[in-house]
Short mmCIF file of N, CA and C in Angstrom, two decimals:
data_model
loop_
_atom_site.label_atom_id
_atom_site.label_comp_id
_atom_site.label_asym_id
_atom_site.label_seq_id
_atom_site.Cartn_x
_atom_site.Cartn_y
_atom_site.Cartn_z
N LEU A 1 10.31 -0.86 -0.06
CA LEU A 1 10.95 -2.20 -0.42
C LEU A 1 11.93 -1.86 -1.98
N SER A 2 12.72 -2.11 -1.59
CA SER A 2 13.89 -1.69 -2.55
C SER A 2 14.08 -3.72 -3.12
N SER A 3 14.29 -3.75 -3.96
CA SER A 3 14.80 -4.60 -5.16
C SER A 3 15.48 -6.23 -4.40
N SER A 4 16.56 -5.38 -3.76
CA SER A 4 17.30 -6.12 -2.84
C SER A 4 16.60 -6.62 -1.62
N SER A 5 15.78 -5.99 -1.32
CA SER A 5 15.14 -6.15 0.09
C SER A 5 14.20 -7.19 0.23
N ALA A 6 13.26 -7.15 -1.11
CA ALA A 6 11.92 -7.62 -1.37
C ALA A 6 12.37 -9.47 -1.88
N ALA A 7 12.91 -10.11 -0.72
CA ALA A 7 13.26 -11.01 -1.50
C ALA A 7 12.16 -11.93 -0.97
N SER A 8 11.85 -13.16 -1.82
CA SER A 8 10.76 -14.05 -1.72
C SER A 8 10.67 -14.73 -0.36
N ASP A 9 11.97 -14.76 0.38
CA ASP A 9 12.05 -15.35 1.98
C ASP A 9 11.38 -14.75 3.11
N VAL A 10 10.76 -13.15 2.60
CA VAL A 10 10.86 -12.30 3.82
C VAL A 10 9.54 -11.62 3.45
N TYR A 11 9.16 -11.51 1.95
CA TYR A 11 7.98 -10.81 2.31
C TYR A 11 6.70 -11.77 1.46
N LYS A 12 5.54 -12.30 1.82
CA LYS A 12 4.90 -13.03 0.98
C LYS A 12 4.22 -11.49 0.31
N ARG A 13 3.55 -12.36 -0.97
CA ARG A 13 3.22 -11.43 -1.82
C ARG A 13 1.52 -11.66 -2.20
N GLN A 14 0.93 -11.14 -1.92
CA GLN A 14 -0.66 -11.14 -2.38
C GLN A 14 -1.40 -10.44 -3.52
N VAL A 15 -2.01 -10.40 -4.68
CA VAL A 15 -2.19 -10.49 -5.97
C VAL A 15 -3.67 -10.15 -5.55
N LEU A 16 -4.13 -8.99 -5.61
CA LEU A 16 -5.96 -8.59 -5.57
C LEU A 16 -6.64 -8.03 -6.54
N THR A 17 -7.95 -7.66 -6.31
CA THR A 17 -8.16 -7.08 -7.36
C THR A 17 -9.24 -6.35 -7.20
N ARG A 18 -9.26 -5.05 -7.16
CA ARG A 18 -10.27 -4.35 -6.56
C ARG A 18 -11.35 -3.34 -7.84
N LYS A 19 -12.52 -2.55 -7.69
CA LYS A 19 -12.93 -1.62 -8.11
C LYS A 19 -12.98 -0.33 -7.93
N LEU A 20 -13.58 0.51 -8.44
CA LEU A 20 -13.54 1.77 -7.68
C LEU A 20 -13.93 2.00 -6.56
N ASN A 21 -13.86 2.45 -5.33
CA ASN A 21 -14.38 2.71 -4.74
C ASN A 21 -14.66 1.24 -3.23
N GLU A 22 -13.85 0.65 -4.10
CA GLU A 22 -13.45 -0.89 -3.25
C GLU A 22 -12.31 -1.22 -2.16
N SER A 23 -12.36 -1.57 -1.14
CA SER A 23 -11.14 -1.74 -0.37
C SER A 23 -10.37 -2.64 -0.35
N VAL A 24 -9.01 -2.28 0.50
CA VAL A 24 -8.60 -3.81 0.95
C VAL A 24 -7.50 -3.52 2.85
N VAL A 25 -8.00 -4.32 3.35
CA VAL A 25 -7.42 -3.98 4.79
C VAL A 25 -6.70 -4.71 5.08
N VAL A 26 -5.01 -4.09 5.80
CA VAL A 26 -4.08 -4.97 6.28
C VAL A 26 -4.10 -4.90 7.65
N HIS A 27 -4.39 -6.21 8.05
CA HIS A 27 -4.62 -6.29 9.64
C HIS A 27 -3.25 -7.23 9.96
N GLN A 28 -3.87 -7.58 11.61
CA GLN A 28 -2.26 -8.48 12.10
C GLN A 28 -3.45 -8.51 13.71
N ASN A 29 -3.50 -10.13 14.17
CA ASN A 29 -3.76 -10.31 15.74
C ASN A 29 -5.13 -9.87 15.68
N ASP A 30 -6.23 -9.80 14.37
CA ASP A 30 -7.18 -8.78 14.87
C ASP A 30 -7.26 -7.64 14.43
N LYS A 31 -6.50 -7.30 14.46
CA LYS A 31 -6.37 -4.94 14.58
C LYS A 31 -6.00 -5.23 13.44
N VAL A 32 -6.81 -4.16 12.35
CA VAL A 32 -5.92 -3.18 11.49
C VAL A 32 -5.50 -2.54 11.44
N LEU A 33 -4.81 -2.56 10.73
CA LEU A 33 -2.98 -1.27 10.30
C LEU A 33 -3.18 -0.33 9.34
N LEU A 34 -3.87 -0.90 8.34
CA LEU A 34 -4.06 0.17 7.28
C LEU A 34 -5.45 -0.18 6.44
N ALA A 35 -6.32 0.87 6.13
CA ALA A 35 -7.17 0.31 5.07
C ALA A 35 -6.66 1.09 3.75
N VAL A 36 -6.91 0.64 2.10
CA VAL A 36 -6.61 1.19 1.02
C VAL A 36 -8.15 1.08 -0.03
N LYS A 37 -8.00 2.29 -0.27
CA LYS A 37 -9.43 2.04 -0.97
C LYS A 37 -9.25 2.88 -2.65
N ILE A 38 -9.47 2.53 -3.64
CA ILE A 38 -9.21 2.10 -4.73
C ILE A 38 -10.31 3.72 -4.81
N SER A 39 -9.84 5.43 -5.31
CA SER A 39 -10.39 6.43 -4.82
C SER A 39 -11.14 6.76 -6.37
N LYS A 40 -10.08 6.62 -7.62
CA LYS A 40 -10.21 6.74 -8.33
C LYS A 40 -9.33 5.93 -9.68
N ILE A 41 -9.34 6.19 -10.68
CA ILE A 41 -9.42 5.41 -11.49
C ILE A 41 -9.14 6.08 -12.93
N ASP A 42 -7.94 6.81 -13.44
CA ASP A 42 -8.02 7.85 -15.24
C ASP A 42 -6.94 6.61 -15.72
N ARG A 43 -7.35 6.40 -16.77
CA ARG A 43 -6.49 5.85 -17.98
C ARG A 43 -5.46 4.89 -17.05
N ASN A 44 -4.34 5.29 -17.54
CA ASN A 44 -3.05 4.75 -16.60
C ASN A 44 -2.80 5.29 -15.40
N GLN A 45 -3.16 5.63 -14.44
CA GLN A 45 -3.28 5.90 -12.89
C GLN A 45 -4.26 5.28 -12.43
N VAL A 46 -3.92 4.94 -11.05
CA VAL A 46 -4.87 4.56 -10.25
C VAL A 46 -4.49 5.58 -8.14
N ARG A 47 -5.55 6.23 -8.19
CA ARG A 47 -5.99 7.44 -6.98
C ARG A 47 -5.88 6.16 -5.54
N LEU A 48 -4.98 5.81 -4.75
CA LEU A 48 -4.97 5.24 -3.83
C LEU A 48 -5.32 6.02 -2.54
N ALA A 49 -6.40 5.47 -1.26
CA ALA A 49 -6.33 6.23 -0.30
C ALA A 49 -6.43 5.43 0.49
N PHE A 50 -5.92 5.78 2.11
CA PHE A 50 -4.79 5.48 2.74
C PHE A 50 -5.67 6.26 4.12
N ASP A 51 -6.21 4.65 5.55
CA ASP A 51 -6.55 5.41 6.76
C ASP A 51 -5.58 4.69 7.37
N ALA A 52 -4.78 4.96 8.21
CA ALA A 52 -3.86 4.64 9.20
C ALA A 52 -4.13 4.99 9.91
N ASP A 53 -3.02 4.91 11.52
CA ASP A 53 -2.63 5.61 12.22
C ASP A 53 -1.53 6.42 11.95
N GLU A 54 -1.27 7.90 12.93
CA GLU A 54 -0.58 8.84 12.82
C GLU A 54 0.69 7.66 12.16
N GLU A 55 1.17 6.82 13.74
CA GLU A 55 2.29 6.13 13.97
C GLU A 55 3.15 5.86 12.23
N ILE A 56 1.89 5.42 11.65
CA ILE A 56 2.35 4.35 10.39
C ILE A 56 2.69 5.27 9.29
N LYS A 57 3.78 5.16 9.10
CA LYS A 57 4.28 6.17 7.87
C LYS A 57 4.09 5.29 6.27
N ILE A 58 3.20 6.21 5.68
CA ILE A 58 3.02 5.74 4.06
C ILE A 58 3.81 6.85 2.74
N ASP A 59 4.52 5.73 2.39
CA ASP A 59 5.13 6.83 1.07
C ASP A 59 5.54 6.13 0.10
N ARG A 60 5.18 6.92 -1.33
CA ARG A 60 5.36 6.41 -2.63
C ARG A 60 7.10 5.61 -2.58
N GLN A 61 7.31 4.65 -3.00
CA GLN A 61 8.16 3.59 -3.23
C GLN A 61 9.77 4.85 -3.37
N GLU A 62 9.45 5.35 -4.59
CA GLU A 62 10.55 6.21 -5.06
C GLU A 62 10.92 6.98 -3.30
N VAL A 63 9.96 7.35 -2.14
CA VAL A 63 10.49 8.86 -1.48
C VAL A 63 11.05 7.30 -0.49
N PHE A 64 10.50 6.74 -0.15
CA PHE A 64 11.26 5.68 0.82
C PHE A 64 12.34 5.32 0.72
N GLU A 65 12.64 5.14 -0.42
CA GLU A 65 14.36 4.90 -1.25
C GLU A 65 15.22 5.54 -0.32
N LYS A 66 14.55 6.94 -1.52
CA LYS A 66 15.87 8.05 -1.52
C LYS A 66 15.98 8.62 0.32
N ALA A 67 14.87 8.27 1.42
CA ALA A 67 15.01 8.83 2.34
C ALA A 67 16.36 7.47 3.05
N GLU A 68 16.21 6.43 2.39
CA GLU A 68 17.07 5.25 3.10
C GLU A 68 19.18 5.26 2.63
N ASP A 69 18.90 6.46 1.86
CA ASP A 69 20.71 7.00 1.14
C ASP A 69 20.54 7.78 2.44
#
């Protein structure tokens, strides 16, 4: 999501609080698309573990934006 494409009328933002080893699920029409688990917290870094089908691409934002160019 680049700052120019993240217009408030396009995306819905939801802020959630999770602890170590807790997860968040992204789903649509009762089908889980993606699960994200907090796998490590160390000072100012959080490690996320993603579970998703192979066809769902997952990238850090800077990698995604560089690929768009």
